[in-house]
Amino acid sequence: MEPDGDRGRHAPLRRVGRLRTARPFPERTDSLRYGVPMSQSTLRQRLAERTLRIRGGHESPYFQIMRRVEGRDDIIRLVRGEPDIPTPAHIIEAAKRCLDTGHVGYTPPGGMIELREAIARKFKEDNNLEYDAASEILVTAGAQESMAVSLQTLLDPGDEVLLATPHYMAYPANIIMAGGHIVYVDTVEEEDFELKPEAIEAAITDRTKLLVLVTPNNPTAGVITAETLSAIADVVRNHPGLVVISDELYEKVVYDGFEHISFATLPDMWDRTITINGFSKAYSMTGFRVGYMAGPADYILAATEPRHSLSISTSLPSQHGALAALEGPQDFMAEMMEEYHLRRAMMRDAFDELGVTYGEPKGGFYFFANISGSGLDAVDFAAKAVDYGILFSPGNVFAEGARKYIRISYLAPRDQLAEALERFGRLWNDCRSGR
């Protein structure tokens, strides 16, 4: 899922998403199984071309690194975006009560009406957005399904999608599977990886249908400020056929007084914006797999059948957990953010002392750190880090041009994080001294 080519700092300019085709599987050492030659199965030979374009697969350097740490308990893993803070007990209890009653069947494809009503209240109170619970909100199996369904609902073959890069890996995959054509729009460390309106404008053609906004951003931890969002809305307004996915999954995980603004609240944007959110990051509910999208009623109606065809409905116990998350006490979130503030400060202090640079992490729980001073590229640096007992993601997982970056999370208890940063310091200094 990695685009070809390097880019200069100011290359807003169109970069078509030609994704690297996967290398063939290595041949099996056993020559026959059930009488069939085992170099490749018939099914493997019949894979769709689009599937080959999205496969990173077990032969990629990233997965080779992951295989090296399988079964090892000496590795401090700062690689995933999965909160380590426990799910609040009242959320778990709500899901258990649903299981205990035996009410574990299907729900309507749009989700429990009680949950959609709670989501509508959340939109009004938190985001100043008005949505009708029955017709303008669709509950999905995680925010990622909302994204996939939206792309399948909107895109015709060859439609262009503008996507800021570095980017979350699932977006290119789902754009390709939906038949879309990716146009990458650069963001840079020196601007804290903020997507700029002039870069968007430069990338628009008569084939452009969709702009994807992800703020706060994964992997860069950048945010789009109110001023920049307003300027982006001006660009969108000047292109009547352009519609927007606003991925706001990390809206609750922001720092330094930053106020999250939903793109759909801006003048003329409600009618052309799909707002996507979920429960994984704000409530430590990754395994529950509950997300949602909101938009105009006629769009939500159109998206409901593709969603129904994919997975029918979202797990009922999970929906009860999500309802409890919205209707229950919210003090958990303040405690969570206090902890993340402390961890972010620990990582910033360590990197500043070592001379590791980064875009200012204004949202989420990552640093997208520049490791060019180590003398290694991201894959080699991440592979070497395993020998020091730490695991993080090389930047080229998120963009081929990000080979001098790593994404490292602070989703570990502070004692483990302190140990990980001490190990990182030894790794950094050894690389700098040529060891």
Tab-separated table of C-alpha atoms in Angstrom:
chain	number	residue	atom	x	y	z
A	1	MET	CA	0.000	0.000	0.000
A	2	GLU	CA	2.918	2.316	-0.570
A	3	PRO	CA	3.005	4.954	-3.299
A	4	ASP	CA	6.027	5.208	-5.551
A	5	GLY	CA	8.413	8.095	-5.678
A	6	ASP	CA	9.938	10.646	-3.369
A	7	ARG	CA	8.637	14.165	-3.129
A	8	GLY	CA	10.099	17.529	-2.356
A	9	ARG	CA	8.878	19.607	0.492
A	10	HIS	CA	6.602	21.755	-1.620
A	11	ALA	CA	5.073	19.197	-3.975
A	12	PRO	CA	1.382	19.863	-3.504
A	13	LEU	CA	1.170	18.987	-6.907
A	14	ARG	CA	-0.439	16.037	-8.220
A	15	ARG	CA	0.949	12.717	-7.349
A	16	VAL	CA	-1.070	9.895	-8.748
A	17	GLY	CA	-1.405	6.943	-6.436
A	18	ARG	CA	0.374	4.247	-8.333
A	19	LEU	CA	0.709	1.672	-5.587
A	20	ARG	CA	3.533	-0.788	-5.580
A	21	THR	CA	2.443	-4.194	-6.855
A	22	ALA	CA	3.085	-6.980	-4.400
A	23	ARG	CA	5.950	-9.336	-5.041
A	24	PRO	CA	4.975	-12.957	-5.747
A	25	PHE	CA	4.787	-15.346	-2.838
A	26	PRO	CA	7.944	-17.411	-2.414
A	27	GLU	CA	7.620	-20.947	-3.746
A	28	ARG	CA	6.718	-23.659	-1.274
A	29	THR	CA	9.482	-26.073	-0.338
A	30	ASP	CA	7.090	-29.036	-0.447
A	31	SER	CA	6.467	-29.820	-4.108
A	32	LEU	CA	3.037	-31.442	-3.827
A	33	ARG	CA	0.047	-31.227	-1.556
A	34	TYR	CA	-3.018	-33.344	-2.338
A	35	GLY	CA	-1.350	-34.004	-5.705
A	36	VAL	CA	-1.228	-30.282	-6.645
A	37	PRO	CA	2.039	-28.374	-7.334
A	38	MET	CA	2.493	-25.882	-4.493
A	39	SER	CA	4.351	-22.966	-6.107
A	40	GLN	CA	1.042	-21.052	-6.120
A	41	SER	CA	-2.507	-22.204	-5.519
A	42	THR	CA	-5.080	-21.771	-8.256
A	43	LEU	CA	-6.824	-19.227	-6.044
A	44	ARG	CA	-3.604	-17.228	-5.650
A	45	GLN	CA	-3.179	-17.169	-9.429
A	46	ARG	CA	-6.715	-15.796	-9.823
A	47	LEU	CA	-6.403	-12.805	-7.499
A	48	ALA	CA	-7.946	-9.562	-8.733
A	49	GLU	CA	-5.505	-6.954	-9.998
A	50	ARG	CA	-6.764	-4.468	-7.405
A	51	THR	CA	-5.967	-6.953	-4.635
A	52	LEU	CA	-2.392	-7.222	-5.855
A	53	ARG	CA	-2.145	-3.442	-5.771
A	54	ILE	CA	-3.072	-3.181	-2.097
A	55	ARG	CA	-1.158	-6.102	-0.666
A	56	GLY	CA	1.706	-5.262	1.649
A	57	GLY	CA	1.487	-8.742	3.032
A	58	HIS	CA	3.856	-10.950	4.955
A	59	GLU	CA	6.751	-10.329	2.552
A	60	SER	CA	6.983	-6.573	3.280
A	61	PRO	CA	9.840	-5.301	5.499
A	62	TYR	CA	7.310	-4.172	8.117
A	63	PHE	CA	5.869	-7.662	8.533
A	64	GLN	CA	9.338	-9.165	8.553
A	65	ILE	CA	10.056	-6.966	11.570
A	66	MET	CA	6.768	-8.013	13.173
A	67	ARG	CA	7.628	-11.685	12.726
A	68	ARG	CA	10.897	-11.145	14.595
A	69	VAL	CA	9.033	-10.137	17.752
A	70	GLU	CA	6.377	-12.864	17.725
A	71	GLY	CA	6.222	-14.570	21.111
A	72	ARG	CA	8.779	-12.242	22.713
A	73	ASP	CA	7.866	-10.694	26.065
A	74	ASP	CA	11.003	-8.540	26.289
A	75	ILE	CA	9.804	-6.099	23.614
A	76	ILE	CA	8.131	-2.807	24.541
A	77	ARG	CA	5.599	-2.329	21.762
A	78	LEU	CA	4.950	1.267	20.761
A	79	VAL	CA	3.643	0.319	17.352
A	80	ARG	CA	-0.145	0.231	17.437
A	81	GLY	CA	-2.869	2.801	17.946
A	82	GLU	CA	-4.642	0.741	20.591
A	83	PRO	CA	-5.186	2.520	23.923
A	84	ASP	CA	-3.710	0.624	26.857
A	85	ILE	CA	-5.998	2.372	29.361
A	86	PRO	CA	-8.753	-0.097	30.350
A	87	THR	CA	-12.256	0.257	28.964
A	88	PRO	CA	-14.503	1.843	31.630
A	89	ALA	CA	-16.295	-0.819	33.659
A	90	HIS	CA	-19.823	0.486	32.989
A	91	ILE	CA	-19.277	-0.014	29.244
A	92	ILE	CA	-18.229	-3.629	29.718
A	93	GLU	CA	-21.130	-4.242	32.096
A	94	ALA	CA	-23.629	-2.929	29.541
A	95	ALA	CA	-22.314	-5.334	26.903
A	96	LYS	CA	-22.408	-8.212	29.407
A	97	ARG	CA	-26.005	-7.450	30.376
A	98	CYS	CA	-26.977	-7.692	26.730
A	99	LEU	CA	-25.300	-11.091	26.481
A	100	ASP	CA	-26.900	-12.270	29.717
A	101	THR	CA	-30.401	-11.485	28.434
A	102	GLY	CA	-29.827	-13.551	25.305
A	103	HIS	CA	-30.767	-10.633	23.040
A	104	VAL	CA	-27.922	-11.139	20.606
A	105	GLY	CA	-29.645	-11.066	17.222
A	106	TYR	CA	-29.517	-8.636	14.337
A	107	THR	CA	-30.395	-4.987	14.651
A	108	PRO	CA	-31.609	-2.770	11.798
A	109	PRO	CA	-28.733	-2.087	9.370
A	110	GLY	CA	-28.577	1.511	10.580
A	111	GLY	CA	-28.082	0.456	14.184
A	112	MET	CA	-30.173	0.545	17.375
A	113	ILE	CA	-32.359	3.627	17.321
A	114	GLU	CA	-31.442	4.312	20.964
A	115	LEU	CA	-27.762	4.445	20.000
A	116	ARG	CA	-28.437	6.648	16.979
A	117	GLU	CA	-30.407	9.026	19.203
A	118	ALA	CA	-27.488	9.194	21.637
A	119	ILE	CA	-25.090	9.862	18.747
A	120	ALA	CA	-27.373	12.651	17.502
A	121	ARG	CA	-27.295	14.227	20.979
A	122	LYS	CA	-23.513	13.895	21.022
A	123	PHE	CA	-23.248	15.669	17.654
A	124	LYS	CA	-25.429	18.524	18.899
A	125	GLU	CA	-23.672	18.966	22.245
A	126	ASP	CA	-20.059	18.347	21.201
A	127	ASN	CA	-19.956	19.431	17.563
A	128	ASN	CA	-22.836	21.883	17.088
A	129	LEU	CA	-24.224	19.602	14.375
A	130	GLU	CA	-27.873	18.662	13.835
A	131	TYR	CA	-28.631	15.179	12.507
A	132	ASP	CA	-31.878	13.230	12.514
A	133	ALA	CA	-31.232	9.994	14.388
A	134	ALA	CA	-33.533	7.846	12.256
A	135	SER	CA	-32.443	8.980	8.797
A	136	GLU	CA	-29.068	10.756	8.956
A	137	ILE	CA	-26.895	8.468	11.108
A	138	LEU	CA	-25.579	5.002	10.225
A	139	VAL	CA	-23.873	2.788	12.830
A	140	THR	CA	-21.105	0.555	11.462
A	141	ALA	CA	-18.614	-2.069	12.611
A	142	GLY	CA	-15.959	0.508	13.458
A	143	ALA	CA	-15.116	3.827	11.845
A	144	GLN	CA	-13.092	1.938	9.240
A	145	GLU	CA	-16.250	0.302	7.907
A	146	SER	CA	-17.865	3.739	7.686
A	147	MET	CA	-14.917	4.813	5.573
A	148	ALA	CA	-15.046	1.724	3.333
A	149	VAL	CA	-18.805	1.958	2.828
A	150	SER	CA	-18.585	5.670	2.041
A	151	LEU	CA	-15.950	5.074	-0.619
A	152	GLN	CA	-17.939	2.236	-2.188
A	153	THR	CA	-21.091	4.341	-2.155
A	154	LEU	CA	-19.474	7.397	-3.752
A	155	LEU	CA	-16.793	6.287	-6.193
A	156	ASP	CA	-17.041	5.270	-9.830
A	157	PRO	CA	-14.016	3.756	-11.599
A	158	GLY	CA	-11.384	6.418	-12.167
A	159	ASP	CA	-12.822	9.014	-9.785
A	160	GLU	CA	-9.989	10.883	-8.093
A	161	VAL	CA	-9.672	11.082	-4.316
A	162	LEU	CA	-7.442	13.684	-2.660
A	163	LEU	CA	-5.635	12.203	0.331
A	164	ALA	CA	-3.088	13.944	2.548
A	165	THR	CA	0.137	12.028	2.976
A	166	PRO	CA	1.582	10.577	5.177
A	167	HIS	CA	-1.704	8.731	5.595
A	168	TYR	CA	-3.400	5.889	7.442
A	169	MET	CA	-2.809	2.698	5.448
A	170	ALA	CA	-6.463	1.661	5.153
A	171	TYR	CA	-7.422	4.667	3.044
A	172	PRO	CA	-5.405	3.768	-0.086
A	173	ALA	CA	-6.533	0.145	0.167
A	174	ASN	CA	-10.206	1.025	0.375
A	175	ILE	CA	-10.001	3.686	-2.328
A	176	ILE	CA	-8.487	1.132	-4.707
A	177	MET	CA	-11.034	-1.552	-3.790
A	178	ALA	CA	-13.796	0.975	-4.542
A	179	GLY	CA	-12.301	1.724	-7.974
A	180	GLY	CA	-10.967	5.169	-7.114
A	181	HIS	CA	-7.738	6.835	-8.179
A	182	ILE	CA	-5.568	8.313	-5.406
A	183	VAL	CA	-3.984	11.747	-5.688
A	184	TYR	CA	-1.635	12.354	-2.770
A	185	VAL	CA	-1.304	15.829	-1.281
A	186	ASP	CA	1.893	16.406	0.679
A	187	THR	CA	2.134	17.618	4.246
A	188	VAL	CA	5.528	18.423	5.790
A	189	GLU	CA	7.209	18.343	9.183
A	190	GLU	CA	8.090	22.049	9.069
A	191	GLU	CA	4.351	22.869	9.005
A	192	ASP	CA	3.467	20.234	11.633
A	193	PHE	CA	1.999	18.087	8.840
A	194	GLU	CA	-1.014	20.376	8.440
A	195	LEU	CA	-2.887	19.956	5.166
A	196	LYS	CA	-2.879	23.269	3.273
A	197	PRO	CA	-5.710	24.657	1.102
A	198	GLU	CA	-3.381	25.762	-1.697
A	199	ALA	CA	-2.054	22.208	-1.979
A	200	ILE	CA	-5.612	20.908	-2.283
A	201	GLU	CA	-6.456	23.468	-4.958
A	202	ALA	CA	-3.376	22.539	-6.990
A	203	ALA	CA	-4.369	18.864	-6.989
A	204	ILE	CA	-7.973	19.252	-8.184
A	205	THR	CA	-8.875	18.196	-11.733
A	206	ASP	CA	-12.119	17.571	-13.573
A	207	ARG	CA	-11.927	13.950	-12.314
A	208	THR	CA	-11.732	14.905	-8.626
A	209	LYS	CA	-14.784	13.760	-6.683
A	210	LEU	CA	-13.710	13.397	-3.052
A	211	LEU	CA	-11.464	15.085	-0.490
A	212	VAL	CA	-10.517	13.106	2.627
A	213	LEU	CA	-9.814	15.116	5.790
A	214	VAL	CA	-8.354	13.336	8.820
A	215	THR	CA	-7.961	15.622	11.815
A	216	PRO	CA	-6.430	14.921	14.254
A	217	ASN	CA	-4.267	12.842	11.975
A	218	ASN	CA	-2.930	9.329	12.122
A	219	PRO	CA	0.060	8.862	11.699
A	220	THR	CA	1.407	12.415	11.997
A	221	ALA	CA	-0.520	13.652	15.087
A	222	GLY	CA	-1.097	16.893	13.178
A	223	VAL	CA	-4.342	18.859	13.313
A	224	ILE	CA	-6.037	21.278	10.944
A	225	THR	CA	-6.650	24.628	12.618
A	226	ALA	CA	-9.915	26.540	12.441
A	227	GLU	CA	-8.378	29.105	10.099
A	228	THR	CA	-7.071	26.440	7.735
A	229	LEU	CA	-10.349	24.497	7.823
A	230	SER	CA	-12.190	27.658	6.817
A	231	ALA	CA	-9.797	28.168	3.897
A	232	ILE	CA	-10.246	24.530	2.848
A	233	ALA	CA	-14.013	25.068	2.900
A	234	ASP	CA	-13.492	28.008	0.526
A	235	VAL	CA	-11.670	25.680	-1.876
A	236	VAL	CA	-14.423	23.064	-1.655
A	237	ARG	CA	-17.092	25.724	-2.185
A	238	ASN	CA	-15.424	26.765	-5.431
A	239	HIS	CA	-15.762	23.218	-6.832
A	240	PRO	CA	-19.477	22.335	-6.808
A	241	GLY	CA	-18.973	18.618	-7.464
A	242	LEU	CA	-16.404	18.067	-4.705
A	243	VAL	CA	-17.562	16.161	-1.604
A	244	VAL	CA	-15.744	15.491	1.667
A	245	ILE	CA	-15.134	12.674	4.124
A	246	SER	CA	-14.232	14.180	7.506
A	247	ASP	CA	-12.631	11.483	9.670
A	248	GLU	CA	-12.833	12.748	13.259
A	249	LEU	CA	-12.024	9.584	15.198
A	250	TYR	CA	-9.349	11.304	17.316
A	251	GLU	CA	-11.428	14.415	18.113
A	252	LYS	CA	-11.269	13.835	21.894
A	253	VAL	CA	-7.498	13.295	21.956
A	254	VAL	CA	-6.209	16.860	21.508
A	255	TYR	CA	-3.735	19.018	23.430
A	256	ASP	CA	-2.669	22.551	24.314
A	257	GLY	CA	-6.141	24.047	24.247
A	258	PHE	CA	-6.835	23.012	20.659
A	259	GLU	CA	-10.561	23.033	19.906
A	260	HIS	CA	-11.735	20.428	17.423
A	261	ILE	CA	-14.096	21.789	14.769
A	262	SER	CA	-16.259	19.495	12.654
A	263	PHE	CA	-15.934	20.355	8.974
A	264	ALA	CA	-19.683	19.981	8.415
A	265	THR	CA	-20.343	22.994	10.690
A	266	LEU	CA	-18.695	25.378	8.216
A	267	PRO	CA	-20.949	27.358	5.831
A	268	ASP	CA	-22.330	25.228	2.959
A	269	MET	CA	-20.397	22.120	4.070
A	270	TRP	CA	-23.130	20.107	5.841
A	271	ASP	CA	-24.748	19.113	2.555
A	272	ARG	CA	-21.524	17.702	1.069
A	273	THR	CA	-19.740	16.227	4.104
A	274	ILE	CA	-19.777	12.716	5.552
A	275	THR	CA	-18.662	12.908	9.184
A	276	ILE	CA	-17.066	9.699	10.468
A	277	ASN	CA	-16.361	8.879	14.102
A	278	GLY	CA	-16.307	5.980	16.538
A	279	PHE	CA	-15.580	4.738	20.037
A	280	SER	CA	-12.187	3.026	19.774
A	281	LYS	CA	-9.890	5.911	20.704
A	282	ALA	CA	-12.022	8.057	23.018
A	283	TYR	CA	-13.366	5.168	25.108
A	284	SER	CA	-10.689	2.449	24.716
A	285	MET	CA	-13.166	0.280	22.802
A	286	THR	CA	-11.044	-0.994	19.909
A	287	GLY	CA	-12.332	-4.566	20.105
A	288	PHE	CA	-15.982	-3.542	20.309
A	289	ARG	CA	-15.875	-2.389	16.651
A	290	VAL	CA	-18.474	0.369	16.735
A	291	GLY	CA	-18.277	3.427	14.520
A	292	TYR	CA	-20.725	5.679	12.767
A	293	MET	CA	-21.182	8.101	9.912
A	294	ALA	CA	-23.561	11.019	9.529
A	295	GLY	CA	-24.733	12.959	6.508
A	296	PRO	CA	-27.807	14.024	4.533
A	297	ALA	CA	-30.696	11.552	4.685
A	298	ASP	CA	-30.650	10.672	0.994
A	299	TYR	CA	-26.937	9.855	1.185
A	300	ILE	CA	-27.341	7.725	4.331
A	301	LEU	CA	-30.196	5.843	2.641
A	302	ALA	CA	-27.958	5.138	-0.360
A	303	ALA	CA	-25.105	3.951	1.900
A	304	THR	CA	-27.284	1.660	4.007
A	305	GLU	CA	-27.619	-1.144	1.435
A	306	PRO	CA	-23.874	-1.428	0.690
A	307	ARG	CA	-23.316	-1.511	4.440
A	308	HIS	CA	-26.061	-4.132	4.914
A	309	SER	CA	-24.540	-6.248	2.146
A	310	LEU	CA	-21.131	-6.173	3.833
A	311	SER	CA	-21.964	-7.057	7.425
A	312	ILE	CA	-25.758	-6.773	7.957
A	313	SER	CA	-25.452	-4.975	11.291
A	314	THR	CA	-23.085	-4.130	14.122
A	315	SER	CA	-22.780	-6.513	17.079
A	316	LEU	CA	-25.689	-5.867	19.453
A	317	PRO	CA	-23.661	-6.228	22.696
A	318	SER	CA	-21.124	-3.799	21.253
A	319	GLN	CA	-23.875	-1.304	20.453
A	320	HIS	CA	-25.093	-1.521	24.053
A	321	GLY	CA	-21.544	-0.831	25.193
A	322	ALA	CA	-21.378	2.193	22.886
A	323	LEU	CA	-24.695	3.480	24.222
A	324	ALA	CA	-23.353	3.190	27.771
A	325	ALA	CA	-20.208	5.054	26.704
A	326	LEU	CA	-22.236	8.047	25.506
A	327	GLU	CA	-24.807	8.050	28.297
A	328	GLY	CA	-22.528	7.141	31.202
A	329	PRO	CA	-19.994	9.202	33.166
A	330	GLN	CA	-17.445	11.066	31.055
A	331	ASP	CA	-14.840	11.736	33.778
A	332	PHE	CA	-12.828	8.801	32.421
A	333	MET	CA	-11.890	10.946	29.439
A	334	ALA	CA	-10.338	13.726	31.523
A	335	GLU	CA	-8.268	11.180	33.440
A	336	MET	CA	-7.196	9.549	30.175
A	337	MET	CA	-6.102	12.872	28.706
A	338	GLU	CA	-4.155	13.777	31.843
A	339	GLU	CA	-2.230	10.532	31.441
A	340	TYR	CA	-1.609	11.131	27.738
A	341	HIS	CA	-0.338	14.640	28.491
A	342	LEU	CA	2.247	13.209	30.893
A	343	ARG	CA	3.379	10.553	28.436
A	344	ARG	CA	3.596	13.013	25.561
A	345	ALA	CA	5.791	15.261	27.721
A	346	MET	CA	8.072	12.321	28.545
A	347	MET	CA	8.550	11.491	24.879
A	348	ARG	CA	9.017	15.111	23.842
A	349	ASP	CA	11.671	15.662	26.537
A	350	ALA	CA	13.548	12.531	25.490
A	351	PHE	CA	13.492	13.413	21.790
A	352	ASP	CA	14.467	17.033	22.414
A	353	GLU	CA	17.447	15.936	24.492
A	354	LEU	CA	18.580	13.543	21.756
A	355	GLY	CA	18.025	16.057	18.947
A	356	VAL	CA	15.264	14.032	17.283
A	357	THR	CA	12.880	16.379	15.444
A	358	TYR	CA	9.173	15.902	14.808
A	359	GLY	CA	6.018	17.689	13.780
A	360	GLU	CA	4.312	19.046	16.887
A	361	PRO	CA	1.952	16.288	18.122
A	362	LYS	CA	-1.293	18.197	18.632
A	363	GLY	CA	-3.703	15.264	18.579
A	364	GLY	CA	-3.757	11.479	18.886
A	365	PHE	CA	-1.067	9.552	20.738
A	366	TYR	CA	1.860	9.388	18.332
A	367	PHE	CA	5.055	11.158	17.405
A	368	PHE	CA	5.981	11.124	13.722
A	369	ALA	CA	9.672	11.485	14.422
A	370	ASN	CA	12.494	12.298	12.004
A	371	ILE	CA	15.281	9.742	12.436
A	372	SER	CA	17.507	10.895	9.565
A	373	GLY	CA	20.162	11.851	12.122
A	374	SER	CA	20.661	8.163	12.882
A	375	GLY	CA	22.195	7.572	9.457
A	376	LEU	CA	19.660	4.791	8.767
A	377	ASP	CA	16.423	4.731	6.845
A	378	ALA	CA	13.196	3.971	8.679
A	379	VAL	CA	13.069	0.234	7.948
A	380	ASP	CA	16.666	-0.399	9.004
A	381	PHE	CA	16.246	1.779	12.089
A	382	ALA	CA	13.046	-0.043	13.116
A	383	ALA	CA	14.700	-3.415	12.511
A	384	LYS	CA	17.725	-2.429	14.605
A	385	ALA	CA	15.392	-1.195	17.368
A	386	VAL	CA	14.166	-4.752	17.891
A	387	ASP	CA	17.668	-5.659	19.079
A	388	TYR	CA	17.238	-2.976	21.757
A	389	GLY	CA	13.832	-4.310	22.793
A	390	ILE	CA	11.509	-1.677	21.289
A	391	LEU	CA	9.041	-1.829	18.426
A	392	PHE	CA	7.591	1.000	16.340
A	393	SER	CA	6.461	1.566	12.746
A	394	PRO	CA	8.796	2.716	9.955
A	395	GLY	CA	7.411	5.794	8.240
A	396	ASN	CA	7.218	4.226	4.797
A	397	VAL	CA	4.305	2.134	6.070
A	398	PHE	CA	2.375	5.412	5.764
A	399	ALA	CA	4.082	6.939	2.700
A	400	GLU	CA	6.984	5.819	0.551
A	401	GLY	CA	8.458	9.318	0.836
A	402	ALA	CA	8.528	9.045	4.653
A	403	ARG	CA	11.593	6.807	4.851
A	404	LYS	CA	13.288	9.172	7.298
A	405	TYR	CA	10.417	8.980	9.798
A	406	ILE	CA	9.003	6.570	12.341
A	407	ARG	CA	5.606	6.524	13.990
A	408	ILE	CA	6.005	5.790	17.671
A	409	SER	CA	3.091	5.780	20.108
A	410	TYR	CA	3.074	6.436	23.836
A	411	LEU	CA	0.438	3.824	24.570
A	412	ALA	CA	2.291	2.105	27.399
A	413	PRO	CA	2.346	2.653	31.176
A	414	ARG	CA	4.801	5.341	32.205
A	415	ASP	CA	7.318	2.937	33.730
A	416	GLN	CA	7.441	0.957	30.480
A	417	LEU	CA	7.561	4.150	28.442
A	418	ALA	CA	10.515	5.411	30.495
A	419	GLU	CA	12.348	2.149	29.853
A	420	ALA	CA	11.495	2.298	26.145
A	421	LEU	CA	12.852	5.837	25.880
A	422	GLU	CA	16.049	4.814	27.660
A	423	ARG	CA	16.453	1.993	25.125
A	424	PHE	CA	15.671	4.399	22.293
A	425	GLY	CA	18.405	6.724	23.560
A	426	ARG	CA	20.966	3.927	23.499
A	427	LEU	CA	19.847	2.933	20.000
A	428	TRP	CA	20.077	6.527	18.781
A	429	ASN	CA	23.505	7.158	20.256
A	430	ASP	CA	24.864	3.855	18.957
A	431	CYS	CA	23.609	4.652	15.451
A	432	ARG	CA	25.125	8.126	15.622
A	433	SER	CA	28.482	6.719	16.678
A	434	GLY	CA	28.420	4.101	13.924
A	435	ARG	CA	27.900	1.090	16.155
